[in-house]
PDB file of C-alpha atoms and ligand atoms in Angstrom:
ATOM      1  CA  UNK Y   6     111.975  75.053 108.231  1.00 93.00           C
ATOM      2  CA  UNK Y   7     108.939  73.216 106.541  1.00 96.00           C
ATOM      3  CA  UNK Y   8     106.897  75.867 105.170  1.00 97.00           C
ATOM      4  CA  UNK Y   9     103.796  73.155 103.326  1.00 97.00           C
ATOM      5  CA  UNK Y  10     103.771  69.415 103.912  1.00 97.00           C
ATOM      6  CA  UNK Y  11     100.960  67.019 102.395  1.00 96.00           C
ATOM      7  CA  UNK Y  12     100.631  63.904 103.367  1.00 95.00           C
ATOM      8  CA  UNK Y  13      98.280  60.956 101.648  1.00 94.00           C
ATOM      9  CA  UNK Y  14      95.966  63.340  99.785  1.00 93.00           C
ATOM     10  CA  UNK Y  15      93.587  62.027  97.322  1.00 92.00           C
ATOM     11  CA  UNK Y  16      91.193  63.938  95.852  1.00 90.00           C
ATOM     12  CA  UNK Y  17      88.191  62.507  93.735  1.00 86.00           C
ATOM     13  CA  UNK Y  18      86.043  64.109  91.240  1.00 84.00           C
ATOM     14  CA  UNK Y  19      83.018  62.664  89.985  1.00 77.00           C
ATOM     15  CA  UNK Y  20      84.463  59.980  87.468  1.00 79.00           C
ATOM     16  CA  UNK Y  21      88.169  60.133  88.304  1.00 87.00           C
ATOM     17  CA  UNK Y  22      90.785  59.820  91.060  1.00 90.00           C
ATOM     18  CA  UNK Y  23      92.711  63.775  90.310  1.00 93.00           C
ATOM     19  CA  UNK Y  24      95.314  63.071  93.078  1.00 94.00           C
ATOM     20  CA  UNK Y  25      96.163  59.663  94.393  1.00 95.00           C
ATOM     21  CA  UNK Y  26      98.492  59.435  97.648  1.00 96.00           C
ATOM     22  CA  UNK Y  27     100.001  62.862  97.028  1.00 97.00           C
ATOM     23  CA  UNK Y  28     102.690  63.999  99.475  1.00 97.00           C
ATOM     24  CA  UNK Y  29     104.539  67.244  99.429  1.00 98.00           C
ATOM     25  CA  UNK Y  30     107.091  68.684 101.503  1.00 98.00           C
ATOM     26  CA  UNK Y  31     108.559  72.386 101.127  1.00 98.00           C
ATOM     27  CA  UNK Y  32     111.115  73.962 103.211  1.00 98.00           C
ATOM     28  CA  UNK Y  33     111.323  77.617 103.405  1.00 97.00           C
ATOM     29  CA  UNK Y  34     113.278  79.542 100.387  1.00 97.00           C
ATOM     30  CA  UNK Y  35     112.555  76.352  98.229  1.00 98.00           C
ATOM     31  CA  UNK Y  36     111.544  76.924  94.705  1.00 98.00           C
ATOM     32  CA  UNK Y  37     109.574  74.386  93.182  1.00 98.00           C
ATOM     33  CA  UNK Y  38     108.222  73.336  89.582  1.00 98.00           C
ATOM     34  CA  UNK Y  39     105.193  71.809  89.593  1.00 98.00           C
ATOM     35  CA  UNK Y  40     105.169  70.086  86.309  1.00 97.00           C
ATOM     36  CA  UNK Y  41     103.008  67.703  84.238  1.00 96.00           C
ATOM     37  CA  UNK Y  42     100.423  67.427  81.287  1.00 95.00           C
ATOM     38  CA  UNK Y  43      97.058  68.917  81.360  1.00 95.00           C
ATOM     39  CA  UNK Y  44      94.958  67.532  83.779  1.00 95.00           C
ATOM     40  CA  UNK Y  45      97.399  65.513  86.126  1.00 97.00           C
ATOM     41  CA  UNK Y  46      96.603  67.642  89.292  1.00 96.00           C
ATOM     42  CA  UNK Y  47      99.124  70.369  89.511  1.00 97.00           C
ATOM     43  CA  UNK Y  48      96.005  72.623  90.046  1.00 95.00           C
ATOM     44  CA  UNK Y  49      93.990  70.829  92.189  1.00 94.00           C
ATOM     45  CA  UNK Y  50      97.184  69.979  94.188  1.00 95.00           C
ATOM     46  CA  UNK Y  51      98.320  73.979  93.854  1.00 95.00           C
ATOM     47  CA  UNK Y  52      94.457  74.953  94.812  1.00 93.00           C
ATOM     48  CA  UNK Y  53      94.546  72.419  98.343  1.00 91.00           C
ATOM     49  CA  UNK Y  54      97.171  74.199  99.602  1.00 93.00           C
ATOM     50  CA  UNK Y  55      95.093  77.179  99.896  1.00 89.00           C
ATOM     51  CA  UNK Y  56      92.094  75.883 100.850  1.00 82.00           C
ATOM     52  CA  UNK Y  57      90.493  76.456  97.590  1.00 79.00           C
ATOM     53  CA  UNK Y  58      89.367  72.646  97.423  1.00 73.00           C
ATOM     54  CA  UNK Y  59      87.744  70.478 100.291  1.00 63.00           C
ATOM     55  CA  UNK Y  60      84.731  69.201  98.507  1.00 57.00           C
ATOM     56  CA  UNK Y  61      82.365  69.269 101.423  1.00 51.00           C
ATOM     57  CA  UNK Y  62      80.707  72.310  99.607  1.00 54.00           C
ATOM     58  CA  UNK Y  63      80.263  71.424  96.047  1.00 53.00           C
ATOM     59  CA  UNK Y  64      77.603  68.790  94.247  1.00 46.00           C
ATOM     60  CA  UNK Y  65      79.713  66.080  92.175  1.00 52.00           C
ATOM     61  CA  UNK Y  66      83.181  65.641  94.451  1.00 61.00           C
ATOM     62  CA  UNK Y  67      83.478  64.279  97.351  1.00 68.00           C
ATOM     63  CA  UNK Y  68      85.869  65.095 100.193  1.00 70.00           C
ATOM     64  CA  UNK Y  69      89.129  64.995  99.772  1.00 79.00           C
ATOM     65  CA  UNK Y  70      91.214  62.993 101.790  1.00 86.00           C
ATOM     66  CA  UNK Y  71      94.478  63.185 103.664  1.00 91.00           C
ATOM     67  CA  UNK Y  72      96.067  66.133 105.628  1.00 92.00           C
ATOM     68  CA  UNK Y  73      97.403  69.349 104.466  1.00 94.00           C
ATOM     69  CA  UNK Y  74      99.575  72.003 106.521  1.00 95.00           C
ATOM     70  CA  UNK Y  75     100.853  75.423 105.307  1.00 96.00           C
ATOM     71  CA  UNK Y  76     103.251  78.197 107.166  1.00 96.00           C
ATOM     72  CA  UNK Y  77     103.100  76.124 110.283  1.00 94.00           C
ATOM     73  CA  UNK Y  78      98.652  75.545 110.595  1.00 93.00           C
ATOM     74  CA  UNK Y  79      96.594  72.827 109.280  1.00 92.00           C
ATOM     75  CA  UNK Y  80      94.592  73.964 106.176  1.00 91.00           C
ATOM     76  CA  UNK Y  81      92.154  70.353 105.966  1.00 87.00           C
ATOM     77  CA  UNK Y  82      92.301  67.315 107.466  1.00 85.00           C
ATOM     78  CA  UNK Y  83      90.645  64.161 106.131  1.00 79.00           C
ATOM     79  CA  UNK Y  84      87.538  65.910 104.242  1.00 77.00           C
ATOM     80  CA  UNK Y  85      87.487  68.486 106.491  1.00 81.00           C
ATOM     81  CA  UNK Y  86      88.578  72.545 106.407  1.00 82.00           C
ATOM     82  CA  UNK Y  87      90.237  74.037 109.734  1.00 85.00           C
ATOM     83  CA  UNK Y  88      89.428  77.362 110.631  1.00 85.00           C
ATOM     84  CA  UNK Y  89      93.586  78.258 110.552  1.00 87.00           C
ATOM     85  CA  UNK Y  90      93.288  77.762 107.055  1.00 85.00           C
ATOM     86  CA  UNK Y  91      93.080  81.933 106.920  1.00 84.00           C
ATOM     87  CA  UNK Y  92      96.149  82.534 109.067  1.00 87.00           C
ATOM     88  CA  UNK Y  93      98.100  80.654 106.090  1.00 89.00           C
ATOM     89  CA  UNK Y  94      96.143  82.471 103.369  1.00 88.00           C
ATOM     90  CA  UNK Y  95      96.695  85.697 104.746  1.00 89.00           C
ATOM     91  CA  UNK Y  96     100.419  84.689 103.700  1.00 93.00           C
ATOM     92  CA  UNK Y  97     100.178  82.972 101.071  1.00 95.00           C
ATOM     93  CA  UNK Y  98     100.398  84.929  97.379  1.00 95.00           C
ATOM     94  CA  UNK Y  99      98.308  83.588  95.090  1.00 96.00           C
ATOM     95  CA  UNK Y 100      99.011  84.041  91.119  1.00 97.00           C
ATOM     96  CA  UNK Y 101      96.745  82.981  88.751  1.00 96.00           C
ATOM     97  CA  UNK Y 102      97.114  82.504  84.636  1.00 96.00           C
ATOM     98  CA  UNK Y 103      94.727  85.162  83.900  1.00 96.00           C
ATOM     99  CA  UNK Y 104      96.291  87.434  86.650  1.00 96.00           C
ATOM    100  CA  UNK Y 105      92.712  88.481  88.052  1.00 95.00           C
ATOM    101  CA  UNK Y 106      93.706  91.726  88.493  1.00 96.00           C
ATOM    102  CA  UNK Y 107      90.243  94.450  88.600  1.00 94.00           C
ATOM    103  CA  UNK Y 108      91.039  95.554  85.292  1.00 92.00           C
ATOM    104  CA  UNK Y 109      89.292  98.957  85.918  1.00 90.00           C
ATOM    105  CA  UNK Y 110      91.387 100.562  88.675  1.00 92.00           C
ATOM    106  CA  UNK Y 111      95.178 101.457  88.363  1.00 95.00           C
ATOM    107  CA  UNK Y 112      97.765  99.136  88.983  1.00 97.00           C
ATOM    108  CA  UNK Y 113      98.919 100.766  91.924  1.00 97.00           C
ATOM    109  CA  UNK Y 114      95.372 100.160  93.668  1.00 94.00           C
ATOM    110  CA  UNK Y 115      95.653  97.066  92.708  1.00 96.00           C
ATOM    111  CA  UNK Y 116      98.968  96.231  94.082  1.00 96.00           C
ATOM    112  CA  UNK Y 117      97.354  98.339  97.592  1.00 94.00           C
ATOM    113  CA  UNK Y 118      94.913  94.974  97.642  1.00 91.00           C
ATOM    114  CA  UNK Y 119      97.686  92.945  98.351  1.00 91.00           C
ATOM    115  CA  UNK Y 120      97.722  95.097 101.515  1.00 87.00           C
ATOM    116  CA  UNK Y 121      94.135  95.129 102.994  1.00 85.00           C
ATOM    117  CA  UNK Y 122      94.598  92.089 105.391  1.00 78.00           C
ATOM    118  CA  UNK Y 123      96.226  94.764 107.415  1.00 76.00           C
ATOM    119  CA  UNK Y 124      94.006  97.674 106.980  1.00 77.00           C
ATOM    120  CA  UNK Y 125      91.637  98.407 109.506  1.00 76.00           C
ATOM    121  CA  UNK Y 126      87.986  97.860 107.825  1.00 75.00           C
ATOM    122  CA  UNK Y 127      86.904 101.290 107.697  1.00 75.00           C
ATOM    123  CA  UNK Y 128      89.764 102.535 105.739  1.00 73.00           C
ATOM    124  CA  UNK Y 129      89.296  99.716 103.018  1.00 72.00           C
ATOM    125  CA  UNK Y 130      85.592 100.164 102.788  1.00 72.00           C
ATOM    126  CA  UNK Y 131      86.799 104.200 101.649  1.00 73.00           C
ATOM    127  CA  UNK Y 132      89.206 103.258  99.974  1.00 73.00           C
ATOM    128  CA  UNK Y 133      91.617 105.255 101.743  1.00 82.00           C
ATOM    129  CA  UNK Y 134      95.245 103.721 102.145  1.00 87.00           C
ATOM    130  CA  UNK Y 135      98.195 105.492 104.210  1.00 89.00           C
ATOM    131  CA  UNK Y 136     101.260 106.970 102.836  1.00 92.00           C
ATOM    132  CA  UNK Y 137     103.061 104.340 104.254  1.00 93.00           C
ATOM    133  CA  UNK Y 138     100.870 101.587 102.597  1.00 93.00           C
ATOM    134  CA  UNK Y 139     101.612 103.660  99.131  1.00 95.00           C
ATOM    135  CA  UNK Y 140     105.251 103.566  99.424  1.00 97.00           C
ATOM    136  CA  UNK Y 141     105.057 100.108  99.905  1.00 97.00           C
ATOM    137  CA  UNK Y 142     103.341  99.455  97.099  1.00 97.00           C
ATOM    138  CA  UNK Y 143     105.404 101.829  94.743  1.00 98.00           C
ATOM    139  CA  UNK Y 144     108.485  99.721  96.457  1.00 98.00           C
ATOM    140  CA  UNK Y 145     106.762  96.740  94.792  1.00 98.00           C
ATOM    141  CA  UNK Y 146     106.051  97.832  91.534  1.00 98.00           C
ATOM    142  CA  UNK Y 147     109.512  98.659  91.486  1.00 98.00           C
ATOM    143  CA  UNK Y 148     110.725  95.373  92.224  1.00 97.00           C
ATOM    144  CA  UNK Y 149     108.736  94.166  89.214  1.00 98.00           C
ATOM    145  CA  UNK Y 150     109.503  96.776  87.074  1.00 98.00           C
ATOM    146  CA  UNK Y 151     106.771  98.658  86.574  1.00 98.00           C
ATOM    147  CA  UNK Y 152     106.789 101.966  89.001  1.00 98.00           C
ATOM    148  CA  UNK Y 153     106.375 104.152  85.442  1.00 98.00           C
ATOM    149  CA  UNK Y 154     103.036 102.350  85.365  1.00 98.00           C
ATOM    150  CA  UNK Y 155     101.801 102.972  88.754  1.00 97.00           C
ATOM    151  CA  UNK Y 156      98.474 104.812  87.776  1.00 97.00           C
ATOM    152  CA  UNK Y 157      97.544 103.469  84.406  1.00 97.00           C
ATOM    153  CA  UNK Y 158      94.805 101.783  83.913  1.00 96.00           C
ATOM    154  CA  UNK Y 159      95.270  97.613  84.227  1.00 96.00           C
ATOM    155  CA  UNK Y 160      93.308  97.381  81.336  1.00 95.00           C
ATOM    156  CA  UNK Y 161      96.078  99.406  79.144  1.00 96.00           C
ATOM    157  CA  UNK Y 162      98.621  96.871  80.071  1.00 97.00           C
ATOM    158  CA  UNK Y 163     100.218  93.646  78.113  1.00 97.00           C
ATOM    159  CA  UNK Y 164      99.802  90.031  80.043  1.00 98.00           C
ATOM    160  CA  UNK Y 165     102.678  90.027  81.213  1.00 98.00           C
ATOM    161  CA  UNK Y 166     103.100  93.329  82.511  1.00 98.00           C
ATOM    162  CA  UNK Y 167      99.618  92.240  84.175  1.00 98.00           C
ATOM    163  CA  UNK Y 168     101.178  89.674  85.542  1.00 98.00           C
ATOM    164  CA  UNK Y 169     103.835  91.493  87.287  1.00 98.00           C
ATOM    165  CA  UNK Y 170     101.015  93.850  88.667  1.00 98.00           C
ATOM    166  CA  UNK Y 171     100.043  90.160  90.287  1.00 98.00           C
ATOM    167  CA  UNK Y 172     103.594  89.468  91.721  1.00 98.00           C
ATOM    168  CA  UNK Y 173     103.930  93.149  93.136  1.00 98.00           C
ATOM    169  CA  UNK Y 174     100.147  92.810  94.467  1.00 97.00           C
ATOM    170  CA  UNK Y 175     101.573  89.214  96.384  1.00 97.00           C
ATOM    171  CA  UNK Y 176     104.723  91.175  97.748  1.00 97.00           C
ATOM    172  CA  UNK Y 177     102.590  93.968  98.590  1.00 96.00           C
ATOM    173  CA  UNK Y 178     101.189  91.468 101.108  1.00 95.00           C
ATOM    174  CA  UNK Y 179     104.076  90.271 102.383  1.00 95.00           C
ATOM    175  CA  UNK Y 180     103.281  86.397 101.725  1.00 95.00           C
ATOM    176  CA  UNK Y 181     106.480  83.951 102.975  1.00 96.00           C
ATOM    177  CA  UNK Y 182     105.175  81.701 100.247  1.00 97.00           C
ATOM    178  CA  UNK Y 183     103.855  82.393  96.366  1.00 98.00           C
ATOM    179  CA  UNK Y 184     101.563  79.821  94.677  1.00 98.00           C
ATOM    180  CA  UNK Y 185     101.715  80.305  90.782  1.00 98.00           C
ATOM    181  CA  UNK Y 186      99.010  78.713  89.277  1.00 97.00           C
ATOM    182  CA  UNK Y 187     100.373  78.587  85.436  1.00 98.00           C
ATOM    183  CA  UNK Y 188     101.745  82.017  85.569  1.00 98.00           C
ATOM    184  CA  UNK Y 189     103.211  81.918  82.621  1.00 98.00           C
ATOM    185  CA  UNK Y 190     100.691  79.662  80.328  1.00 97.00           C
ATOM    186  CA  UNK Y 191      99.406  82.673  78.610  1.00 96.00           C
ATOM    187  CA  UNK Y 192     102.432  84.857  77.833  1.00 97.00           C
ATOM    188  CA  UNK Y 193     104.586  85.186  75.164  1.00 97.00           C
ATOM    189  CA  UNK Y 194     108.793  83.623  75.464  1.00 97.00           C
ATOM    190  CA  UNK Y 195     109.702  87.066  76.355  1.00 98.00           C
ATOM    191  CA  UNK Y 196     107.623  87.786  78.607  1.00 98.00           C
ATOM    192  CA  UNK Y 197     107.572  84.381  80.334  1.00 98.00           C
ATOM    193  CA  UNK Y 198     111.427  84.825  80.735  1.00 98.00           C
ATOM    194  CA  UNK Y 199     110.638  88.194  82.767  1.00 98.00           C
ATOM    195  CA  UNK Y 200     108.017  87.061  85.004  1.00 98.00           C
ATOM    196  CA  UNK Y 201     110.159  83.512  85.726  1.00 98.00           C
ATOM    197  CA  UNK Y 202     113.645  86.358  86.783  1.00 98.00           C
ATOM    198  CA  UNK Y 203     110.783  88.046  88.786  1.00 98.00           C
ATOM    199  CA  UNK Y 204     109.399  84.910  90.690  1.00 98.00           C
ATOM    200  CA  UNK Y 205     113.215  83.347  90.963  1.00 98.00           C
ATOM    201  CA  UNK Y 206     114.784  86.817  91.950  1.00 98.00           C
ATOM    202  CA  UNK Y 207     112.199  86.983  94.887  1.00 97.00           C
ATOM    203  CA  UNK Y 208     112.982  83.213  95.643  1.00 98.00           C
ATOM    204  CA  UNK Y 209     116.455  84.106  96.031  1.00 97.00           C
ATOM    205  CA  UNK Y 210     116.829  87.344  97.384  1.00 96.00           C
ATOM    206  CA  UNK Y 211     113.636  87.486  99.639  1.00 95.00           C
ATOM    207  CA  UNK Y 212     113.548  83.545 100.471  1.00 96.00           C
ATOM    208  CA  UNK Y 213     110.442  83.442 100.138  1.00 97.00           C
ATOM    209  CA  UNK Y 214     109.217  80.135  99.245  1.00 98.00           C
ATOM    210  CA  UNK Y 215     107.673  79.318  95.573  1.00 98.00           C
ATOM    211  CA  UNK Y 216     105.707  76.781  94.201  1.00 98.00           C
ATOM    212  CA  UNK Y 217     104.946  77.071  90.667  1.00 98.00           C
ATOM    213  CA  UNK Y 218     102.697  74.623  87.786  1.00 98.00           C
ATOM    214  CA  UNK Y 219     104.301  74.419  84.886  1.00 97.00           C
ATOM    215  CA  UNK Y 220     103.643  72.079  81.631  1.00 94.00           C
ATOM    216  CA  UNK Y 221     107.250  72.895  79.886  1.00 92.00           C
ATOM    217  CA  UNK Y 222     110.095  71.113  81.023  1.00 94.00           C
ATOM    218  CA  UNK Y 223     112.244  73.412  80.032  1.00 95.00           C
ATOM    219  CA  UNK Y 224     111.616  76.481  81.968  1.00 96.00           C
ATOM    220  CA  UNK Y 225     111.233  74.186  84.889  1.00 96.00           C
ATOM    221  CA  UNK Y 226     114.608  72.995  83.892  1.00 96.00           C
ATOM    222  CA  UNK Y 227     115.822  76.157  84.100  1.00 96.00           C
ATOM    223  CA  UNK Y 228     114.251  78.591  86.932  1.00 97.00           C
ATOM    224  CA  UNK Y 229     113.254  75.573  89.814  1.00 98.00           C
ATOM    225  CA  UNK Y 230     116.280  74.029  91.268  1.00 97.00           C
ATOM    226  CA  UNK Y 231     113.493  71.257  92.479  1.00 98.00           C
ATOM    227  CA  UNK Y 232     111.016  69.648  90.285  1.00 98.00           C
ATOM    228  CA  UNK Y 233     107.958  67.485  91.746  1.00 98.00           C
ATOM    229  CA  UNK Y 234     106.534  65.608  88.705  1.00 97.00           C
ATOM    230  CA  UNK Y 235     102.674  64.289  88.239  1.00 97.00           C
ATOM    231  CA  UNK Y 236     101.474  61.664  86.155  1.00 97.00           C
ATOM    232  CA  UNK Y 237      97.345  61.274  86.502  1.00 96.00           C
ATOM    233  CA  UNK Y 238      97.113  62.447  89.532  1.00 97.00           C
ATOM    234  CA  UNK Y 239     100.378  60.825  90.960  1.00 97.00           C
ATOM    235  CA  UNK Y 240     103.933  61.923  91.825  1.00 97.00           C
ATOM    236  CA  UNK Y 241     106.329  60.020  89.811  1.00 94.00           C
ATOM    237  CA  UNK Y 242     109.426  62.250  90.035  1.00 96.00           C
ATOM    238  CA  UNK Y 243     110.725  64.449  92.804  1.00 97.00           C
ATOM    239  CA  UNK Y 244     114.464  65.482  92.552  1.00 97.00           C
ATOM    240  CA  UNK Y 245     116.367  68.202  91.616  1.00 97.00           C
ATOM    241  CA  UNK Y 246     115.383  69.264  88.386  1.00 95.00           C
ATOM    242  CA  UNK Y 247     119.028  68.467  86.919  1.00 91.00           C
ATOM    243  CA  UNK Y 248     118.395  64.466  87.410  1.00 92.00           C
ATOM    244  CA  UNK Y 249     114.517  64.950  85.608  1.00 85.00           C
ATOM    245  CA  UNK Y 250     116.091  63.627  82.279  1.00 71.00           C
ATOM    246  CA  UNK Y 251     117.226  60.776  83.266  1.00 57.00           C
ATOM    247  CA  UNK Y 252     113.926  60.136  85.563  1.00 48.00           C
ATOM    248  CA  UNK Y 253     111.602  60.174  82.673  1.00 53.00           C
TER     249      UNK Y 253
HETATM  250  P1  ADP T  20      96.220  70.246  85.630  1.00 72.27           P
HETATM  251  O1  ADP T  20      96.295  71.450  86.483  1.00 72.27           O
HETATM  252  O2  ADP T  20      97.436  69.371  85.745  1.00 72.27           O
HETATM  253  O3  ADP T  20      95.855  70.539  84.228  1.00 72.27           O
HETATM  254  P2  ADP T  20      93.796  69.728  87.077  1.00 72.27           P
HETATM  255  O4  ADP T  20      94.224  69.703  88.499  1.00 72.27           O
HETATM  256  O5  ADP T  20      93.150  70.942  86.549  1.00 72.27           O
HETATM  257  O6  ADP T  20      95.048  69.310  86.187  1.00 72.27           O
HETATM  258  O7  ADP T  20      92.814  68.506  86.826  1.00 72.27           O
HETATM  259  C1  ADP T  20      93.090  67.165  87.261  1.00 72.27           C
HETATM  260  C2  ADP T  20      91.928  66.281  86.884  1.00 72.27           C
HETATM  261  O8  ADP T  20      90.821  66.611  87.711  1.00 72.27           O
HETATM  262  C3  ADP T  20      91.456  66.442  85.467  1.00 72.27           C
HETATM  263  O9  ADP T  20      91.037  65.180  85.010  1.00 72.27           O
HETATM  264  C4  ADP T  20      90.291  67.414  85.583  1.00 72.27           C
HETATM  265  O10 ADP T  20      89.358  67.240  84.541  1.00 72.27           O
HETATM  266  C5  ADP T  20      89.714  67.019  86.914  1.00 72.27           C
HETATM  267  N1  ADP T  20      89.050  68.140  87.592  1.00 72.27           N
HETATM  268  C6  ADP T  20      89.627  69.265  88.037  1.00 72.27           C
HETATM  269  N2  ADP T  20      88.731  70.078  88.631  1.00 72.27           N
HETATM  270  C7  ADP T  20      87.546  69.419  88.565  1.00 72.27           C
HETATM  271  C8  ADP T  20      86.225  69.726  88.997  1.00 72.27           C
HETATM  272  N3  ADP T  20      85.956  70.861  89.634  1.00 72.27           N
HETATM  273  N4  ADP T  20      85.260  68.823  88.749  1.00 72.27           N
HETATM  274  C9  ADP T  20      85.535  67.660  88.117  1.00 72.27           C
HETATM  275  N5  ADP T  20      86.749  67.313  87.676  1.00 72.27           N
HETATM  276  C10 ADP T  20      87.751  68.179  87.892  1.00 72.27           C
HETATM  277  P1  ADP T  21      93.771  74.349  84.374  1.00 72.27           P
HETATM  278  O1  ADP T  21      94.033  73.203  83.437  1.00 72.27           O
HETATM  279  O2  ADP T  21      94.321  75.654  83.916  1.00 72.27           O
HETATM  280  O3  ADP T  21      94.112  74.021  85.776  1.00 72.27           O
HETATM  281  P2  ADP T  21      91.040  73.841  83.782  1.00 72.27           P
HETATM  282  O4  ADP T  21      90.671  74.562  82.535  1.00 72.27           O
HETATM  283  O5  ADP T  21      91.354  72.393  83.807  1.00 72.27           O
HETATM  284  O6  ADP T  21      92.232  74.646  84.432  1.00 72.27           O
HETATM  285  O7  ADP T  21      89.937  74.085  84.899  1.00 72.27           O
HETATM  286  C1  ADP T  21      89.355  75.336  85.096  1.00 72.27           C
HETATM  287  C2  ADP T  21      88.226  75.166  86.119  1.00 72.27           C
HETATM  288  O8  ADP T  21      87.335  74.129  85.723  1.00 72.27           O
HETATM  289  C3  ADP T  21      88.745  74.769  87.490  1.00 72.27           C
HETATM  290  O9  ADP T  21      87.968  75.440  88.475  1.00 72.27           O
HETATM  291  C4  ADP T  21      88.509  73.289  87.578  1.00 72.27           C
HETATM  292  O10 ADP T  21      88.258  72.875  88.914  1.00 72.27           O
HETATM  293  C5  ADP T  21      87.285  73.106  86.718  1.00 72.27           C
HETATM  294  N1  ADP T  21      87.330  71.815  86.007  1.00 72.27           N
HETATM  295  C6  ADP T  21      88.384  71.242  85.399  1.00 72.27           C
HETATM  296  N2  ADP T  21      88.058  70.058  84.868  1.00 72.27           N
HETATM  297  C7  ADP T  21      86.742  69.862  85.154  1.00 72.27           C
HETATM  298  C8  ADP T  21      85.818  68.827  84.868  1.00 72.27           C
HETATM  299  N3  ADP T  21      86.169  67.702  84.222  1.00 72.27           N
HETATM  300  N4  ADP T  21      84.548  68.982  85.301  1.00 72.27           N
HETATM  301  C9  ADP T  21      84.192  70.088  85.966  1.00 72.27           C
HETATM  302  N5  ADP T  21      85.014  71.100  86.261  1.00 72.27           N
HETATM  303  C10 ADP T  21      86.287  70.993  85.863  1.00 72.27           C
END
């Protein structure tokens, strides 16, 4: 089952063409390296997919172009957002380099954000989550590790502990797809190792699909059985990341 498909999408900024012709297919359980050097598109083509970009809203870029679906609804087409776009948010976990986490509350509330799309309003406006909701979320931070943590402060934590906190908060939230925006781009080996297991143990054991930006080859090489290559603004490899050597 095709969990994101993207077909022609160009995106312009001001003075440059950040995605030409892009198309994208991901089936369900798929884990995916997006890989390529700094500023070929893996972010605006990782920020599309959740309707982060359009370009109808900001000065200095114009629409972008082509048509985008995620989870099964259309997210833009030709320049324009669809309203479905929030059906595929609501399950789609989104991880960022610098984890934004709110650094002032524990991790466990923060891993209880993952959960508000189903909490009615009144409880979220008080704050006030169910026992349920916080045995989910302990069932997360366990996943990741980090259950000993539960009410320390974010701000007490390393980055990549933080960015575990980020995975938990996404499984907290029960997304059937994770978009990793260069998770890993700020952490130590060690800890990049760890959060990779995390995001590939998920992949595997949960199925739940993962698309990841990455600028080293290697760990590509080694956690994404699938690699999807840009070159200014263009795919130029997409194969199994085994055959990438011989590609480039
Ligand atoms: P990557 O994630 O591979 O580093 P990006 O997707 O961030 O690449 O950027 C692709 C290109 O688009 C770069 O040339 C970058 O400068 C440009 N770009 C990205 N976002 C904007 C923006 N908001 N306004 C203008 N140019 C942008
Ligand atoms: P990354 O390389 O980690 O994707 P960047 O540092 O390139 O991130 O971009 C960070 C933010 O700045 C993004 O919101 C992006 O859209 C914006 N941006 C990137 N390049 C440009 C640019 N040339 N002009 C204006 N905004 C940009």
């Amino acid at each position: 089952k095709q969990v994101i498909s993207v077909q022609q999408l160009n995106k312009h900024f001001a003075n440059n063409h950040a995605l030409k012709n892009v198309g994208l297919s991901v089936e369900q359980g798929e884990m995916v390296a997006l890989l390529g050097p700094s500023g070929s598109g893996k972010s605006t083509l990782l920020r599309h997919l959740n309707g982060l970009v359009c370009g109808d809203k900001t000065v200095n870029d114009k629409p972008s172009n082509g048509y985008i679906e995620v989870l099964g609804v259309p997210v833009q087409k030709n320049g324009k957002f669809c309203k479905t776009v929030r059906a595929s948010r609501c399950q789609t976990g989104y991880i960022f380099q610098q984890f934004n986490l709110v650094t002032r509350l524990s991790v466990l509330q923060n891993v209880l954000i993952g959960g508000l799309n189903s909490t009615p309003l009144w409880r979220s406006l008080t704050g006030r989550f169910t026992l349920a909701q916080k045995q989910q979320a302990m069932n997360a931070l366990e996943r990741v590790g980090l259950a000993d943590f539960a009410t320390q402060r974010v701000s007490n934590l390393s980055g990549g502990q933080q960015q575990r906190v980020a995975i938990a908060r996404a499984l907290m939230q029960q997304a059937k797809i994770i978009l990793a925006d260069e998770p890993i781009a700020s952490l130590d080996p060690e800890s990049s190792r760890i959060v990779m297991d995390i995001l590939s143990d998920i992949n595997k054991k949960e199925g739940i699909a993962v698309v990841v930006t990455l600028h080293q080859v290697d760990y590509a090489v080694r956690y994404c059985p699938r690699v999807v290559a840009l070159k200014k603004g263009e795919v130029f490899f997409d194969g199994p990341s085994e055959q990438l050597d011989e590609g480039t």
